[in-house]
Amino acid sequence: MCRSIKTLRPPVLPEEATEEDIRAAALQYVRKVSGFRAPAAHNREVFEQAVDEIAEATRALLDGLEVRGAGAAAKRSPEPAAVSGAA
């Protein structure tokens, strides 16, 4: 029916997930839960609303997650602007 939903957080995804990545995951989730690849006309509105709400919840989740070790590594590394400004 649909492909697997991929992990959208670092370090699995090397860069921040794009809105396209998040929307694709939300769409796959709604397809899996509803059992429909594409909704009938009379279900289209509720289907799209579910995709929008799940995408929003996914963005909030990803924005709120703290990946262990990521903050400490960032604090230890000097910023490129600070290194060039010290010369």
GROMACS .gro file of N, CA, C and O in nm:
model
  348
    1MET      N    1   0.082  -0.120   0.000
    1MET     CA    2   0.000   0.000   0.000
    1MET      C    3   0.086   0.125   0.000
    1MET      O    4   0.067   0.214  -0.080
    2CYS      N    5   0.181   0.133   0.091
    2CYS     CA    6   0.265   0.253   0.095
    2CYS      C    7   0.404   0.216   0.146
    2CYS      O    8   0.424   0.114   0.208
    3ARG      N    9   0.496   0.302   0.116
    3ARG     CA   10   0.633   0.277   0.161
    3ARG      C   11   0.643   0.306   0.311
    3ARG      O   12   0.556   0.367   0.369
    4SER      N   13   0.751   0.262   0.369
    4SER     CA   14   0.772   0.285   0.511
    4SER      C   15   0.799   0.432   0.537
    4SER      O   16   0.858   0.501   0.456
    5ILE      N   17   0.755   0.478   0.653
    5ILE     CA   18   0.783   0.615   0.694
    5ILE      C   19   0.925   0.617   0.748
    5ILE      O   20   0.962   0.535   0.831
    6LYS      N   21   1.006   0.710   0.700
    6LYS     CA   22   1.146   0.717   0.743
    6LYS      C   23   1.161   0.805   0.866
    6LYS      O   24   1.078   0.892   0.893
    7THR      N   25   1.268   0.781   0.940
    7THR     CA   26   1.301   0.862   1.057
    7THR      C   27   1.342   1.001   1.008
    7THR      O   28   1.422   1.014   0.916
    8LEU      N   29   1.290   1.104   1.072
    8LEU     CA   30   1.313   1.241   1.027
    8LEU      C   31   1.403   1.323   1.118
    8LEU      O   32   1.418   1.443   1.098
    9ARG      N   33   1.462   1.263   1.219
    9ARG     CA   34   1.546   1.340   1.310
    9ARG      C   35   1.693   1.302   1.293
    9ARG      O   36   1.725   1.192   1.253
   10PRO      N   37   1.782   1.397   1.327
   10PRO     CA   38   1.925   1.364   1.327
   10PRO      C   39   1.953   1.265   1.438
   10PRO      O   40   1.882   1.264   1.538
   11PRO      N   41   2.051   1.182   1.431
   11PRO     CA   42   2.149   1.173   1.324
   11PRO      C   43   2.106   1.083   1.209
   11PRO      O   44   2.179   1.067   1.113
   12VAL      N   45   1.986   1.024   1.215
   12VAL     CA   46   1.941   0.938   1.105
   12VAL      C   47   1.929   1.019   0.977
   12VAL      O   48   1.974   0.976   0.871
   13LEU      N   49   1.868   1.135   0.983
   13LEU     CA   50   1.860   1.226   0.871
   13LEU      C   51   1.967   1.332   0.894
   13LEU      O   52   1.962   1.404   0.993
   14PRO      N   53   2.068   1.338   0.808
   14PRO     CA   54   2.182   1.427   0.834
   14PRO      C   55   2.146   1.575   0.842
   14PRO      O   56   2.213   1.651   0.912
   15GLU      N   57   2.042   1.617   0.775
   15GLU     CA   58   2.000   1.757   0.778
   15GLU      C   59   1.862   1.766   0.840
   15GLU      O   60   1.794   1.665   0.856
   16GLU      N   61   1.819   1.886   0.872
   16GLU     CA   62   1.686   1.905   0.927
   16GLU      C   63   1.582   1.861   0.824
   16GLU      O   64   1.598   1.884   0.704
   17ALA      N   65   1.477   1.797   0.871
   17ALA     CA   66   1.371   1.751   0.782
   17ALA      C   67   1.304   1.871   0.716
   17ALA      O   68   1.279   1.973   0.780
   18THR      N   69   1.277   1.858   0.587
   18THR     CA   70   1.209   1.965   0.515
   18THR      C   71   1.058   1.951   0.534
   18THR      O   72   1.008   1.847   0.578
   19GLU      N   73   0.986   2.055   0.499
   19GLU     CA   74   0.840   2.049   0.505
   19GLU      C   75   0.789   1.940   0.412
   19GLU      O   76   0.691   1.873   0.442
   20GLU      N   77   0.857   1.920   0.300
   20GLU     CA   78   0.819   1.813   0.206
   20GLU      C   79   0.836   1.675   0.271
   20GLU      O   80   0.749   1.589   0.257
   21ASP      N   81   0.946   1.655   0.344
   21ASP     CA   82   0.968   1.528   0.415
   21ASP      C   83   0.858   1.504   0.518
   21ASP      O   84   0.805   1.393   0.531
   22ILE      N   85   0.825   1.608   0.593
   22ILE     CA   86   0.725   1.598   0.699
   22ILE      C   87   0.587   1.570   0.640
   22ILE      O   88   0.514   1.483   0.688
   23ARG      N   89   0.553   1.639   0.534
   23ARG     CA   90   0.422   1.619   0.469
   23ARG      C   91   0.412   1.477   0.410
   23ARG      O   92   0.307   1.413   0.420
   24ALA      N   93   0.520   1.429   0.350
   24ALA     CA   94   0.520   1.294   0.292
   24ALA      C   95   0.499   1.189   0.401
   24ALA      O   96   0.423   1.093   0.383
   25ALA      N   97   0.564   1.207   0.516
   25ALA     CA   98   0.546   1.114   0.628
   25ALA      C   99   0.403   1.119   0.680
   25ALA      O  100   0.343   1.015   0.709
   26ALA      N  101   0.347   1.239   0.692
   26ALA     CA  102   0.210   1.254   0.738
   26ALA      C  103   0.112   1.187   0.642
   26ALA      O  104   0.018   1.118   0.683
   27LEU      N  105   0.135   1.205   0.514
   27LEU     CA  106   0.050   1.144   0.412
   27LEU      C  107   0.057   0.991   0.421
   27LEU      O  108  -0.046   0.922   0.416
   28GLN      N  109   0.177   0.937   0.437
   28GLN     CA  110   0.192   0.792   0.449
   28GLN      C  111   0.120   0.740   0.572
   28GLN      O  112   0.057   0.634   0.568
   29TYR      N  113   0.128   0.813   0.681
   29TYR     CA  114   0.059   0.774   0.805
   29TYR      C  115  -0.092   0.770   0.783
   29TYR      O  116  -0.159   0.673   0.819
   30VAL      N  117  -0.147   0.875   0.725
   30VAL     CA  118  -0.292   0.882   0.703
   30VAL      C  119  -0.336   0.772   0.606
   30VAL      O  120  -0.440   0.709   0.626
   31ARG      N  121  -0.257   0.747   0.504
   31ARG     CA  122  -0.290   0.638   0.411
   31ARG      C  123  -0.294   0.504   0.483
   31ARG      O  124  -0.385   0.423   0.462
   32LYS      N  125  -0.194   0.480   0.567
   32LYS     CA  126  -0.187   0.352   0.638
   32LYS      C  127  -0.304   0.337   0.735
   32LYS      O  128  -0.370   0.234   0.738
   33VAL      N  129  -0.331   0.439   0.814
   33VAL     CA  130  -0.437   0.432   0.915
   33VAL      C  131  -0.576   0.422   0.850
   33VAL      O  132  -0.661   0.344   0.895
   34SER      N  133  -0.598   0.498   0.744
   34SER     CA  134  -0.730   0.499   0.680
   34SER      C  135  -0.752   0.379   0.589
   34SER      O  136  -0.866   0.339   0.564
   35GLY      N  137  -0.643   0.323   0.539
   35GLY     CA  138  -0.656   0.212   0.445
   35GLY      C  139  -0.682   0.256   0.303
   35GLY      O  140  -0.708   0.175   0.216
   36PHE      N  141  -0.675   0.387   0.278
   36PHE     CA  142  -0.697   0.442   0.144
   36PHE      C  143  -0.570   0.506   0.091
   36PHE      O  144  -0.507   0.585   0.160
   37ARG      N  145  -0.534   0.473  -0.034
   37ARG     CA  146  -0.421   0.541  -0.097
   37ARG      C  147  -0.462   0.684  -0.133
   37ARG      O  148  -0.385   0.777  -0.118
   38ALA      N  149  -0.584   0.696  -0.184
   38ALA     CA  150  -0.641   0.827  -0.217
   38ALA      C  151  -0.787   0.825  -0.170
   38ALA      O  152  -0.856   0.726  -0.193
   39PRO      N  153  -0.831   0.931  -0.107
   39PRO     CA  154  -0.968   0.931  -0.056
   39PRO      C  155  -1.072   0.953  -0.166
   39PRO      O  156  -1.043   1.014  -0.268
   40ALA      N  157  -1.191   0.903  -0.143
   40ALA     CA  158  -1.304   0.934  -0.231
   40ALA      C  159  -1.337   1.081  -0.213
   40ALA      O  160  -1.299   1.143  -0.113
   41ALA      N  161  -1.407   1.135  -0.308
   41ALA     CA  162  -1.441   1.279  -0.304
   41ALA      C  163  -1.508   1.318  -0.174
   41ALA      O  164  -1.478   1.424  -0.117
   42HIS      N  165  -1.597   1.235  -0.122
   42HIS     CA  166  -1.669   1.270   0.001
   42HIS      C  167  -1.581   1.260   0.126
   42HIS      O  168  -1.620   1.307   0.231
   43ASN      N  169  -1.462   1.201   0.115
   43ASN     CA  170  -1.369   1.192   0.228
   43ASN      C  171  -1.245   1.280   0.211
   43ASN      O  172  -1.160   1.285   0.300
   44ARG      N  173  -1.234   1.348   0.100
   44ARG     CA  174  -1.113   1.424   0.069
   44ARG      C  175  -1.081   1.531   0.174
   44ARG      O  176  -0.967   1.545   0.218
   45GLU      N  177  -1.181   1.605   0.217
   45GLU     CA  178  -1.158   1.714   0.312
   45GLU      C  179  -1.103   1.663   0.446
   45GLU      O  180  -1.005   1.715   0.498
   46VAL      N  181  -1.165   1.560   0.500
   46VAL     CA  182  -1.120   1.506   0.629
   46VAL      C  183  -0.983   1.440   0.615
   46VAL      O  184  -0.900   1.447   0.705
   47PHE      N  185  -0.957   1.378   0.500
   47PHE     CA  186  -0.827   1.315   0.473
   47PHE      C  187  -0.717   1.422   0.472
   47PHE      O  188  -0.615   1.408   0.539
   48GLU      N  189  -0.739   1.529   0.397
   48GLU     CA  190  -0.640   1.638   0.388
   48GLU      C  191  -0.622   1.709   0.522
   48GLU      O  192  -0.511   1.748   0.557
   49GLN      N  193  -0.731   1.725   0.596
   49GLN     CA  194  -0.722   1.788   0.728
   49GLN      C  195  -0.635   1.703   0.821
   49GLN      O  196  -0.552   1.755   0.895
   50ALA      N  197  -0.652   1.571   0.814
   50ALA     CA  198  -0.570   1.481   0.896
   50ALA      C  199  -0.423   1.492   0.857
   50ALA      O  200  -0.336   1.498   0.945
   51VAL      N  201  -0.393   1.497   0.729
   51VAL     CA  202  -0.254   1.511   0.684
   51VAL      C  203  -0.196   1.642   0.737
   51VAL      O  204  -0.084   1.644   0.790
   52ASP      N  205  -0.270   1.752   0.727
   52ASP     CA  206  -0.222   1.882   0.776
   52ASP      C  207  -0.195   1.878   0.926
   52ASP      O  208  -0.091   1.928   0.973
   53GLU      N  209  -0.287   1.820   1.003
   53GLU     CA  210  -0.272   1.817   1.149
   53GLU      C  211  -0.156   1.727   1.191
   53GLU      O  212  -0.081   1.761   1.284
   54ILE      N  213  -0.138   1.617   1.124
   54ILE     CA  214  -0.028   1.527   1.157
   54ILE      C  215   0.105   1.590   1.118
   54ILE      O  216   0.204   1.579   1.191
   55ALA      N  217   0.110   1.659   1.005
   55ALA     CA  218   0.232   1.729   0.965
   55ALA      C  219   0.268   1.836   1.069
   55ALA      O  220   0.384   1.851   1.107
   56GLU      N  221   0.168   1.909   1.117
   56GLU     CA  222   0.191   2.012   1.219
   56GLU      C  223   0.242   1.950   1.350
   56GLU      O  224   0.337   2.000   1.411
   57ALA      N  225   0.181   1.840   1.390
   57ALA     CA  226   0.224   1.771   1.512
   57ALA      C  227   0.366   1.715   1.496
   57ALA      O  228   0.446   1.720   1.590
   58THR      N  229   0.396   1.667   1.378
   58THR     CA  230   0.530   1.614   1.351
   58THR      C  231   0.635   1.724   1.358
   58THR      O  232   0.742   1.706   1.417
   59ARG      N  233   0.605   1.840   1.302
   59ARG     CA  234   0.698   1.953   1.307
   59ARG      C  235   0.721   1.995   1.452
   59ARG      O  236   0.833   2.019   1.494
   60ALA      N  237   0.614   2.002   1.531
   60ALA     CA  238   0.627   2.038   1.673
   60ALA      C  239   0.712   1.935   1.747
   60ALA      O  240   0.796   1.971   1.830
   61LEU      N  241   0.691   1.809   1.718
   61LEU     CA  242   0.771   1.703   1.780
   61LEU      C  243   0.918   1.718   1.746
   61LEU      O  244   1.004   1.718   1.834
   62LEU      N  245   0.947   1.732   1.617
   62LEU     CA  246   1.087   1.744   1.575
   62LEU      C  247   1.153   1.870   1.631
   62LEU      O  248   1.270   1.867   1.670
   63ASP      N  249   1.078   1.979   1.637
   63ASP     CA  250   1.133   2.103   1.692
   63ASP      C  251   1.160   2.091   1.842
   63ASP      O  252   1.250   2.156   1.894
   64GLY      N  253   1.082   2.008   1.910
   64GLY     CA  254   1.098   1.995   2.054
   64GLY      C  255   1.196   1.888   2.100
   64GLY      O  256   1.238   1.888   2.215
   65LEU      N  257   1.233   1.798   2.010
   65LEU     CA  258   1.324   1.689   2.049
   65LEU      C  259   1.464   1.741   2.074
   65LEU      O  260   1.513   1.829   2.001
   66GLU      N  261   1.527   1.688   2.176
   66GLU     CA  262   1.667   1.718   2.202
   66GLU      C  263   1.743   1.587   2.185
   66GLU      O  264   1.719   1.490   2.257
   67VAL      N  265   1.834   1.583   2.088
   67VAL     CA  266   1.912   1.463   2.062
   67VAL      C  267   2.033   1.466   2.154
   67VAL      O  268   2.110   1.562   2.152
   68ARG      N  269   2.046   1.363   2.237
   68ARG     CA  270   2.157   1.359   2.333
   68ARG      C  271   2.290   1.371   2.262
   68ARG      O  272   2.314   1.307   2.161
   69GLY      N  273   2.378   1.453   2.319
   69GLY     CA  274   2.511   1.472   2.264
   69GLY      C  275   2.519   1.580   2.157
   69GLY      O  276   2.625   1.633   2.132
   70ALA      N  277   2.410   1.613   2.094
   70ALA     CA  278   2.413   1.713   1.987
   70ALA      C  279   2.442   1.852   2.043
   70ALA      O  280   2.520   1.926   1.986
   71GLY      N  281   2.383   1.887   2.157
   71GLY     CA  282   2.406   2.018   2.217
   71GLY      C  283   2.547   2.033   2.268
   71GLY      O  284   2.611   2.136   2.251
   72ALA      N  285   2.602   1.929   2.330
   72ALA     CA  286   2.737   1.933   2.385
   72ALA      C  287   2.839   1.946   2.273
   72ALA      O  288   2.936   2.022   2.284
   73ALA      N  289   2.819   1.877   2.164
   73ALA     CA  290   2.913   1.884   2.051
   73ALA      C  291   2.912   2.024   1.991
   73ALA      O  292   3.016   2.077   1.954
   74ALA      N  293   2.794   2.084   1.982
   74ALA     CA  294   2.784   2.218   1.926
   74ALA      C  295   2.853   2.320   2.016
   74ALA      O  296   2.915   2.414   1.968
   75LYS      N  297   2.844   2.302   2.149
   75LYS     CA  298   2.906   2.396   2.241
   75LYS      C  299   3.058   2.386   2.237
   75LYS      O  300   3.128   2.484   2.255
   76ARG      N  301   3.112   2.266   2.212
   76ARG     CA  302   3.256   2.248   2.208
   76ARG      C  303   3.319   2.302   2.080
   76ARG      O  304   3.432   2.343   2.080
   77SER      N  305   3.244   2.304   1.972
   77SER     CA  306   3.300   2.349   1.844
   77SER      C  307   3.288   2.501   1.833
   77SER      O  308   3.180   2.555   1.846
   78PRO      N  309   3.400   2.570   1.807
   78PRO     CA  310   3.390   2.715   1.788
   78PRO      C  311   3.316   2.746   1.659
   78PRO      O  312   3.326   2.671   1.562
   79GLU      N  313   3.243   2.855   1.659
   79GLU     CA  314   3.171   2.895   1.539
   79GLU      C  315   3.272   2.947   1.437
   79GLU      O  316   3.370   3.014   1.473
   80PRO      N  317   3.249   2.922   1.307
   80PRO     CA  318   3.344   2.968   1.204
   80PRO      C  319   3.367   3.120   1.208
   80PRO      O  320   3.479   3.165   1.190
   81ALA      N  321   3.264   3.199   1.237
   81ALA     CA  322   3.280   3.344   1.242
   81ALA      C  323   3.373   3.384   1.357
   81ALA      O  324   3.454   3.475   1.343
   82ALA      N  325   3.364   3.315   1.469
   82ALA     CA  326   3.448   3.347   1.582
   82ALA      C  327   3.594   3.312   1.555
   82ALA      O  328   3.685   3.383   1.595
   83VAL      N  329   3.617   3.203   1.483
   83VAL     CA  330   3.754   3.165   1.450
   83VAL      C  331   3.816   3.263   1.354
   83VAL      O  332   3.927   3.308   1.373
   84SER      N  333   3.744   3.304   1.249
   84SER     CA  334   3.800   3.396   1.151
   84SER      C  335   3.816   3.536   1.211
   84SER      O  336   3.906   3.610   1.174
   85GLY      N  337   3.728   3.575   1.303
   85GLY     CA  338   3.736   3.706   1.365
   85GLY      C  339   3.852   3.717   1.463
   85GLY      O  340   3.901   3.826   1.492
   86ALA      N  341   3.903   3.604   1.515
   86ALA     CA  342   4.012   3.606   1.611
   86ALA      C  343   4.147   3.626   1.543
   86ALA      O  344   4.244   3.658   1.607
   87ALA      N  345   4.158   3.606   1.415
   87ALA     CA  346   4.285   3.611   1.344
   87ALA      C  347   4.334   3.750   1.321
   87ALA      O  348   4.291   3.852   1.328
   0.00000   0.00000   0.00000
